[in-house]
Short mmCIF file of C-alpha atoms in Angstrom, two decimals:
data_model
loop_
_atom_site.label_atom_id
_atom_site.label_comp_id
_atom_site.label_asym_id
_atom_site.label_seq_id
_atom_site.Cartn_x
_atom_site.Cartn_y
_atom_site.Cartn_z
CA UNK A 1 9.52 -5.40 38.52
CA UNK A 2 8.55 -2.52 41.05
CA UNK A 3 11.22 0.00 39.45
CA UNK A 4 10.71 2.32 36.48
CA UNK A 5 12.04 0.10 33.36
CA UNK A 6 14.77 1.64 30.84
CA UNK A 7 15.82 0.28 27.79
CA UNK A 8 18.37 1.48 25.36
CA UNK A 9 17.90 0.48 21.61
CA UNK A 10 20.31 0.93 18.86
CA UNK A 11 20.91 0.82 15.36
CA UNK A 12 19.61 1.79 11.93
CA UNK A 13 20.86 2.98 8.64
CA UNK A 14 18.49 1.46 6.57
CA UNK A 15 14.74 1.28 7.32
CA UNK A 16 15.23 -2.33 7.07
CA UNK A 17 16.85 -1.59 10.58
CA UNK A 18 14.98 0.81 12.19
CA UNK A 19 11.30 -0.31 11.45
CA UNK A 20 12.24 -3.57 14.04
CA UNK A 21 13.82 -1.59 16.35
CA UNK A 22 10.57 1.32 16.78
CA UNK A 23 8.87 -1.59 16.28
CA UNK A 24 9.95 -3.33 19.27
CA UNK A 25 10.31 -0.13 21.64
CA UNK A 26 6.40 0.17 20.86
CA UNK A 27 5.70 -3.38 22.04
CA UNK A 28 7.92 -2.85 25.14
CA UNK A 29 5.85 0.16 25.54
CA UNK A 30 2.76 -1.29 25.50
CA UNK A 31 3.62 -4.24 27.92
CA UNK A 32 5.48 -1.59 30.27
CA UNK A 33 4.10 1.69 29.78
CA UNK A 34 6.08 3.32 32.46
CA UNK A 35 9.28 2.26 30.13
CA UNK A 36 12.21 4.99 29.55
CA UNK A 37 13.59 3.91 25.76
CA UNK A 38 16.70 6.16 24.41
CA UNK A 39 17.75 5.10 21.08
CA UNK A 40 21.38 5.42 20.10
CA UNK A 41 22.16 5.65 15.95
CA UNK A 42 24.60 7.17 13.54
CA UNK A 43 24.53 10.86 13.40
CA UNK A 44 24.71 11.12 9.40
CA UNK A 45 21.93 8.03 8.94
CA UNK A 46 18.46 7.90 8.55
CA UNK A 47 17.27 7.33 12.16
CA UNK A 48 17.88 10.64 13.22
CA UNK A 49 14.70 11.69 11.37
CA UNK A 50 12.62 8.71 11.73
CA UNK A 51 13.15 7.61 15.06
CA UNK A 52 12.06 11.00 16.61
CA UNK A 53 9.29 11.06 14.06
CA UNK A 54 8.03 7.85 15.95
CA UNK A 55 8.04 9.34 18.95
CA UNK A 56 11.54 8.63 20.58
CA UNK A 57 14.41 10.44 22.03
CA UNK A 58 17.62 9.36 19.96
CA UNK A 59 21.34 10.50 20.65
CA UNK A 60 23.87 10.27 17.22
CA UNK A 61 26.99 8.75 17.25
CA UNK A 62 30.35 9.76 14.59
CA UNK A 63 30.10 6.13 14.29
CA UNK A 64 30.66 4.57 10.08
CA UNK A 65 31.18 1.40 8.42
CA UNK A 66 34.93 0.63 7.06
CA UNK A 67 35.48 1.70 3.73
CA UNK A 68 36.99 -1.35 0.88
CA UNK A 69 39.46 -2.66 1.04
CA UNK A 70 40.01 -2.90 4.56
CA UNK A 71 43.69 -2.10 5.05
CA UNK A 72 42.23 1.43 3.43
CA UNK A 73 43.93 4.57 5.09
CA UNK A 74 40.53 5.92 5.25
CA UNK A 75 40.14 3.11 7.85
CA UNK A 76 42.23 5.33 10.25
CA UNK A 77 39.40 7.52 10.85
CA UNK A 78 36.46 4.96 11.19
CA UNK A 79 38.38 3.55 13.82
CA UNK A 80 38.98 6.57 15.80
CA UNK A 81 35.23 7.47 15.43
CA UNK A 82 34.74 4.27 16.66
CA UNK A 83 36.51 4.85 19.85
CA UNK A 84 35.01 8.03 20.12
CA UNK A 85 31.04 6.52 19.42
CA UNK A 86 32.36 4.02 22.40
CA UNK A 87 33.41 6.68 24.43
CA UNK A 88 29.78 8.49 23.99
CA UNK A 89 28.14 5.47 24.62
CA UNK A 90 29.51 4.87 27.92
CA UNK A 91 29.07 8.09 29.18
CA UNK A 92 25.19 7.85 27.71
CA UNK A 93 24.45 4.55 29.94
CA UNK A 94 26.07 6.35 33.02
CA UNK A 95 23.82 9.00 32.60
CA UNK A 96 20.69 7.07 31.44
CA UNK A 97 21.37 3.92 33.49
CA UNK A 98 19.32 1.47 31.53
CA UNK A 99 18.39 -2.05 32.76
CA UNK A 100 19.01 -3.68 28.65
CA UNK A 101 20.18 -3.00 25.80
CA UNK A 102 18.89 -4.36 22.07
CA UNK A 103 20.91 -4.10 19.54
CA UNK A 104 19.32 -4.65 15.42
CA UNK A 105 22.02 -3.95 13.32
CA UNK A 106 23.81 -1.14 11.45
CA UNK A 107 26.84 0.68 12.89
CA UNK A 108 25.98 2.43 15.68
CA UNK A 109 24.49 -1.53 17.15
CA UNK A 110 28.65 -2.18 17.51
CA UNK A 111 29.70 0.51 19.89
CA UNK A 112 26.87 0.54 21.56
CA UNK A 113 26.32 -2.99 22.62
CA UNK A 114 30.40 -3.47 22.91
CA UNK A 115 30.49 -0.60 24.85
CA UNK A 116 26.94 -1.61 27.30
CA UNK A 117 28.43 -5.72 27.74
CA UNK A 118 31.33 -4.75 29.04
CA UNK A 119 29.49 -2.56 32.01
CA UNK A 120 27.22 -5.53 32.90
CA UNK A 121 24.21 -4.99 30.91
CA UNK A 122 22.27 -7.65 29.79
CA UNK A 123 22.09 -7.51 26.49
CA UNK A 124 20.12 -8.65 23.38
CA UNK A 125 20.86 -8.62 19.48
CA UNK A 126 18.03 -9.27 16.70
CA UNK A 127 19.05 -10.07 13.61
CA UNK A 128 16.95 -10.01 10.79
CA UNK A 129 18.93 -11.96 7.71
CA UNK A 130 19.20 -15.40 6.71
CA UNK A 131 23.01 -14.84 6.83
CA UNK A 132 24.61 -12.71 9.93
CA UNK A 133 25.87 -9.42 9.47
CA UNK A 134 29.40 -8.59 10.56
CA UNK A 135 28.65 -6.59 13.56
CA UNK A 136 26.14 -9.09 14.97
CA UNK A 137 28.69 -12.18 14.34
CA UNK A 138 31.23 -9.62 16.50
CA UNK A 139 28.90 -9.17 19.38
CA UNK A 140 27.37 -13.21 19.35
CA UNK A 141 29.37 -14.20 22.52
CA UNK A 142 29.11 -10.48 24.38
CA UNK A 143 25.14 -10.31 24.99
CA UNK A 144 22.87 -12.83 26.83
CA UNK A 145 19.97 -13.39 23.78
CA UNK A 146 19.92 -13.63 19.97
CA UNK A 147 16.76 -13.32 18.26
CA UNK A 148 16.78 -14.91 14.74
CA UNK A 149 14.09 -14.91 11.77
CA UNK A 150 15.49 -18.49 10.42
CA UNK A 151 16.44 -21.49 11.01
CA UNK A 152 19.71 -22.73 10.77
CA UNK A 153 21.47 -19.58 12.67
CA UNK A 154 23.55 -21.79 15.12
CA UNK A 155 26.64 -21.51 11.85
CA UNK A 156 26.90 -17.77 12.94
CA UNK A 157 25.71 -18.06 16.86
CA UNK A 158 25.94 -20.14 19.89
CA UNK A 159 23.02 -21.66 19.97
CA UNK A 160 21.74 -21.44 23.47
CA UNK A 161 21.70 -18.11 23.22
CA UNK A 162 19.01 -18.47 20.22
CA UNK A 163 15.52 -17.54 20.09
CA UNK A 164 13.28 -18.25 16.83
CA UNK A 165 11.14 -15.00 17.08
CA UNK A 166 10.72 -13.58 13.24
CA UNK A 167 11.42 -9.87 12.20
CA UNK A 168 9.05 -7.27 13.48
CA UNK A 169 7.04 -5.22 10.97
CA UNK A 170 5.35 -1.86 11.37
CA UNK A 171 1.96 -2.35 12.67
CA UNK A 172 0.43 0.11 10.74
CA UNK A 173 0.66 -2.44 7.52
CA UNK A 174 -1.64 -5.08 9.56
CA UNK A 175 -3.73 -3.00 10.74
CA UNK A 176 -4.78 -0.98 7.68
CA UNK A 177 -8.83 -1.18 7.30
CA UNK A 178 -8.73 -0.02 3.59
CA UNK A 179 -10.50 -1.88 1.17
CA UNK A 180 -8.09 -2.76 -2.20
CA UNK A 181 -10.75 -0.47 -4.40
CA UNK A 182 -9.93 2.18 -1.75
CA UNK A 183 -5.92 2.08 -1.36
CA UNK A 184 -5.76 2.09 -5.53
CA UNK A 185 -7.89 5.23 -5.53
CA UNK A 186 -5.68 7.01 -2.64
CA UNK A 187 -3.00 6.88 -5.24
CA UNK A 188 -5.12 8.00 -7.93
CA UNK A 189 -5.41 5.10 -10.04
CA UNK A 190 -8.34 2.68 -11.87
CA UNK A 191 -9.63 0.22 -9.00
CA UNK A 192 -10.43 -2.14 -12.39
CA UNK A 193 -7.09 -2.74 -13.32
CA UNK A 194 -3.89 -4.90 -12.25
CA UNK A 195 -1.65 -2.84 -10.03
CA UNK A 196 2.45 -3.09 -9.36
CA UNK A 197 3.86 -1.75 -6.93
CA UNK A 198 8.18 -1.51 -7.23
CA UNK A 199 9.83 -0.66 -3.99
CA UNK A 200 14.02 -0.35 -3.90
CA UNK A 201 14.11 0.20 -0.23
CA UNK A 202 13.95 2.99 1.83
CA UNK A 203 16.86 4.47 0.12
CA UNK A 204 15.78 3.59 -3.61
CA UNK A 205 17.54 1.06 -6.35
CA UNK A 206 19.15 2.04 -9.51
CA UNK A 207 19.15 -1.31 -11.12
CA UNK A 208 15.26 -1.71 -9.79
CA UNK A 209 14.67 2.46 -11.07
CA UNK A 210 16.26 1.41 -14.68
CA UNK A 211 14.27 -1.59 -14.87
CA UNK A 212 11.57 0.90 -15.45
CA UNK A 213 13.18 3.95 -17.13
CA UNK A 214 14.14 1.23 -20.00
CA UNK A 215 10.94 0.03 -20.81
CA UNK A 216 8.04 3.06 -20.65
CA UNK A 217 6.92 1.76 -23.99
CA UNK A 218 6.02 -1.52 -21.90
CA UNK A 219 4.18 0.90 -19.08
CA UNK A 220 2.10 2.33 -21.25
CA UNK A 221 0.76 -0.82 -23.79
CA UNK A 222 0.44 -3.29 -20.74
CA UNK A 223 -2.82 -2.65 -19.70
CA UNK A 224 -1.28 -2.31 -15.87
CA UNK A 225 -0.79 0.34 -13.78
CA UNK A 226 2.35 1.27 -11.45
CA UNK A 227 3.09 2.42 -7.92
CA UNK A 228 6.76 3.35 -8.14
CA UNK A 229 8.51 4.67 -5.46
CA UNK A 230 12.07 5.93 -6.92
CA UNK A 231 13.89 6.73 -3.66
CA UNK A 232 14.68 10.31 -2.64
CA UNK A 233 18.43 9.92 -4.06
CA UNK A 234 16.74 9.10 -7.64
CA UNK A 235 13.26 10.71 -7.87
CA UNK A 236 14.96 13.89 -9.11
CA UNK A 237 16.71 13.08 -12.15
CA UNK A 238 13.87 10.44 -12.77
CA UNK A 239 11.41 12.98 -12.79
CA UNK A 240 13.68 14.85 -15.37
CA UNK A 241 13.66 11.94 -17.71
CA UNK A 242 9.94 11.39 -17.83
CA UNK A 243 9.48 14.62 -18.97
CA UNK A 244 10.78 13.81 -22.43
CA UNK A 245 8.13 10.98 -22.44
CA UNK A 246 4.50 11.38 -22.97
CA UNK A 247 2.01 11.46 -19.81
CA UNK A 248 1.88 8.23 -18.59
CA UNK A 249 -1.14 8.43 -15.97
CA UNK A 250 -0.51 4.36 -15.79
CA UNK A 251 2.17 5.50 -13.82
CA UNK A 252 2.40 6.89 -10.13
CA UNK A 253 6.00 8.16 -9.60
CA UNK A 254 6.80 8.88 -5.78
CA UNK A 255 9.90 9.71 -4.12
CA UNK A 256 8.89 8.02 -0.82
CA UNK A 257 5.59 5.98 0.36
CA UNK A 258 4.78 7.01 3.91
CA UNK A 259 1.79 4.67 4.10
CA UNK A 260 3.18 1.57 2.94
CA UNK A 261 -0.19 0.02 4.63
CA UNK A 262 -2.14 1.29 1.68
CA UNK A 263 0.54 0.77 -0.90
CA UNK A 264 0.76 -2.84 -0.26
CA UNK A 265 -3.06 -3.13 -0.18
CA UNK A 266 -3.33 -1.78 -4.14
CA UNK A 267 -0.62 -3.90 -5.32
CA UNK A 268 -1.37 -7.03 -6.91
CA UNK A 269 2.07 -8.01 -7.15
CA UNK A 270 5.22 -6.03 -5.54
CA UNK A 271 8.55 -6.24 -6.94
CA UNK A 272 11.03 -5.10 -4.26
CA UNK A 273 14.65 -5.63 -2.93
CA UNK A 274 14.94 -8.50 -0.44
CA UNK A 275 15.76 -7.08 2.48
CA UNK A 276 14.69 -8.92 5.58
CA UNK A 277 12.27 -6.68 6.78
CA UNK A 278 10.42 -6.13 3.56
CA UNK A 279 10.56 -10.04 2.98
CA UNK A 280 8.90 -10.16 6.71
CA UNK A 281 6.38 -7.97 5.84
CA UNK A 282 5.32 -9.59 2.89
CA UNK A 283 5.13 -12.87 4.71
CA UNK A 284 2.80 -11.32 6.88
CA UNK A 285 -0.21 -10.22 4.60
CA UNK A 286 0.73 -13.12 2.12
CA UNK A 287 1.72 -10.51 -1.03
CA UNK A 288 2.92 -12.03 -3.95
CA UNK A 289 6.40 -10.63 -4.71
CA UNK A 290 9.26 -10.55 -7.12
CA UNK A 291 12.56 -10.45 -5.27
CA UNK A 292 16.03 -8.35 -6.59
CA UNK A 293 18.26 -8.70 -4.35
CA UNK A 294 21.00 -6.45 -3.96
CA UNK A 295 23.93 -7.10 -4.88
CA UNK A 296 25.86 -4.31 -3.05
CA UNK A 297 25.05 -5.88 0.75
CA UNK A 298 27.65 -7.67 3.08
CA UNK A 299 28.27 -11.66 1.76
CA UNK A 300 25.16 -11.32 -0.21
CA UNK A 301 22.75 -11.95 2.70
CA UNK A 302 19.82 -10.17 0.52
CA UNK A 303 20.36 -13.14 -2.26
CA UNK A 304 20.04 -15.55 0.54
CA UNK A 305 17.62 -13.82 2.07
CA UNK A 306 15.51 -14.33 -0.93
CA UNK A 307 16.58 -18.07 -1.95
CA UNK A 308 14.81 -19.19 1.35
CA UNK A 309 11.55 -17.93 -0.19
CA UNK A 310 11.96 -18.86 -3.54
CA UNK A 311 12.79 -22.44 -2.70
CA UNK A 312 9.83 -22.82 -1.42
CA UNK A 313 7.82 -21.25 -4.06
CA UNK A 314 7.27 -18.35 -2.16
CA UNK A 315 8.84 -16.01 -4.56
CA UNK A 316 10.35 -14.94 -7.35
CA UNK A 317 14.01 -14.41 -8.30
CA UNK A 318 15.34 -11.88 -10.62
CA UNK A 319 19.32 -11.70 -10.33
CA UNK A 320 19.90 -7.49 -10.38
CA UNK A 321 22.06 -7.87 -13.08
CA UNK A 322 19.35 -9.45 -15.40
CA UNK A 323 16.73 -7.43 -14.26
CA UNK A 324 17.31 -4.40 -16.72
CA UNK A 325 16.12 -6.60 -19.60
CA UNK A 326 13.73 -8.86 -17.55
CA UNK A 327 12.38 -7.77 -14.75
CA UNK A 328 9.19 -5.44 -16.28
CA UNK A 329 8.31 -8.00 -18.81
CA UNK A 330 8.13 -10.90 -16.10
CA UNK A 331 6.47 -8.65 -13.19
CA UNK A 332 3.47 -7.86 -16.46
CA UNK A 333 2.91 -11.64 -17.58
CA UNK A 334 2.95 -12.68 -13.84
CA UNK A 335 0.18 -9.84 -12.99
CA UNK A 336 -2.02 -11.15 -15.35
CA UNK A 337 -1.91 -14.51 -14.09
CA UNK A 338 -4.53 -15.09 -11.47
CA UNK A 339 -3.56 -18.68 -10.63
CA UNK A 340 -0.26 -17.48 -10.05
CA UNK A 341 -0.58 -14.79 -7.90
CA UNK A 342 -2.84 -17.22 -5.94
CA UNK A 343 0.24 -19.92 -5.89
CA UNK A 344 2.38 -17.08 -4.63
CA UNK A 345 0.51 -15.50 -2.29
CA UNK A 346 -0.89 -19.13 -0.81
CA UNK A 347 3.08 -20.16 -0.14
CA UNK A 348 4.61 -16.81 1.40
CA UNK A 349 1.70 -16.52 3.29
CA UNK A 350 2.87 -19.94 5.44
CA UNK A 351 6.08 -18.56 6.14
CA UNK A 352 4.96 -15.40 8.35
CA UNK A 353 5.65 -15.48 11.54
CA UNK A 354 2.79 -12.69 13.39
CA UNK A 355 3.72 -11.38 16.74
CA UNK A 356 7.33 -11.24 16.67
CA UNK A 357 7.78 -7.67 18.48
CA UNK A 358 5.55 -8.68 21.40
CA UNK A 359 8.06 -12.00 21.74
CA UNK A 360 11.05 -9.91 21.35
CA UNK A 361 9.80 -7.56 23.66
CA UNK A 362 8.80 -10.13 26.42
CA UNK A 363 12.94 -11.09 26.13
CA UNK A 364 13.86 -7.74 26.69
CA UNK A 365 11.91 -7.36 30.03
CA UNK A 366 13.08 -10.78 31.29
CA UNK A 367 16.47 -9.74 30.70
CA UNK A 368 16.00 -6.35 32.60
CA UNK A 369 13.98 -7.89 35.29
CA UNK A 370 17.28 -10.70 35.29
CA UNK A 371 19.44 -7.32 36.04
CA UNK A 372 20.68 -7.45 39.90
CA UNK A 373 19.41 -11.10 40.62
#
């Protein structure tokens, strides 16, 4: 392809979502280095900050999801921002005139590969979940190529439009040269001793945050340590709380992990929401992990999401409404059980799938290249 390629990308509201999608405009970027990529998201979402933080231009659409139940009056308005987000979006591909889109997910993905199909422009979905989200499902028979992490997609898809490729991850957790000894001490803690890590997602978990707050007395007499990142939305009134506890230097309390590289290298065992992402990453560097999914996600794709491991041995399940009582106490005996950690990590380990941006990326430019043939 002689021509300068140009690629529009959108989603996001979760990390979950936007870690693919930079994920993928860097391996476009590295095949094609003379690629334009504009990213399209939600104005009031999380990948206006972390999209230009990795290095891309983004443009923020009014776009939101529909409130429960459905025939909602508040509906009224996420329709008409809807129609307004479409409106944007077609003036932003006259202007940017890109070759493909790729949509990952979240509600900017709808209007903006709606909007891009219907001017002829070849376009591509990935979806990271065992079980389709809504706005994927809506744009199935619209775009030319659905990339899928598992098998079994063709209930939600037609499948000749299916690619197996896996979920992207960031890079920057493969290719981390830290030793274990070294990631423990970068968060300040005993190289010597068993180390947790608990995750809720980029935006934080209450039920995963309570799990702990319950049980300090457990923190401090189980001989472990603890990498806990709260969330932004929590880390406040968390903080608050502790300070009616003793010190607990067993314990290192962090809003948000920015090198999740090193995190994941201290951590003997992660307990974590089971996003498809996260459950992609861990797949990858074969971490031994205690899954809680969500309950709060459309048709419970994160409990799905999470069966697919667990059925293999791959993981563990704690249901989010057990996991106040549970959860600690299980994550502690399973820590201090080499052979199972070894089980664990042996079995999840078989399920990554490694170069699934650089696949997903070669689709995109075979699409583009497809453009005006």
């Amino acid at each position: 392809m002689d021509k300068e390629l140009r690629v529009i990308v959108s989603g996001g509201g979760t990390g979950g979502h936007i870690f693919p999608a930079v994920s993928i405009a860097n391996a476009v970027k590295v095949k094609r280095p003379d690629a334009k990529i504009l990213f399209v998201g939600a104005s009031d979402r999380m990948e206006m900050q972390r999209v230009p933080a990795a290095g891309y231009k983004i443009i923020g659409l009014p776009v939101k999801g529909f409130h429960r139940p459905l025939w909602s009056l508040k509906n009224i308005g996420v329709v008409i921002d809807f129609l307004r987000s479409k409106s944007m979006v077609r003036k932003t591909i006259r202007d940017f005139r890109p070759d493909v889109a790729v949509g990952v997910g979240g509600y900017a993905s709808g209007a903006t590969l709606d909007a891009a199909s219907s001017m002829g422009i070849p376009c591509l979905i990935q979806e990271q979940n065992s079980y389709a989200g809504v706005t994927n499902k809506h744009l199935a028979h619209k775009v030319d190529r659905i990339c899928v992490a598992y098998d079994g997609m063709e209930r939600f898809f037609p499948a000749d439009k299916i690619i197996k490729t896996g979920n992207p991850v960031r890079q920057s957790l493969l290719e981390t040269k830290q030793t274990r000894e070294e990631a423990v001490r970068q968060f300040g803690l005993d190289p010597t001793k068993k180390t947790i890590l608990i995750v809720g997602g980029s935006l934080g978990a209450r039920t995963v945050n309570e799990s702990v707050m319950q049980h300090l007395d457990l923190v401090e007499e189980s001989g472990v340590q603890f990498i806990w990142q709260t969330g932004k939305y929590y880390n406040a009134s968390i903080n608050e709380r502790l300070k009616a506890h003793k010190p607990l230097p067993m314990l290192k309390v962090m809003d948000f992990i920015s090198d999740m590289g090193a995190a994941y290298k201290a951590a003997d065992l992660v307990i974590s929401r089971a996003g498809a992402s996260s459950i992609s990453e861990f797949c990858l560097i074969g971490k031994p992990v205690i899954l809680v999914p969500s309950p709060n996600v459309a048709e419970d794709h994160q409990t799905k999401n999470a069966m697919a491991l667990v059925n293999k041995d791959a993981a563990i399940y704690v249901k989010d409404s057990d996991a106040p009582q549970t959860l600690l106490a299980l994550a502690v005996k399973t820590v201090k059980d080499d052979v199972r950690l070894q089980q664990l990590a042996a079995n999840i380990k078989k399920l990554g799938k490694a170069n699934s941006a650089d696949v997903i990326a070669d689709e995109v430019i075979r699409l583009a290249e497809s453009k005006g043939k």
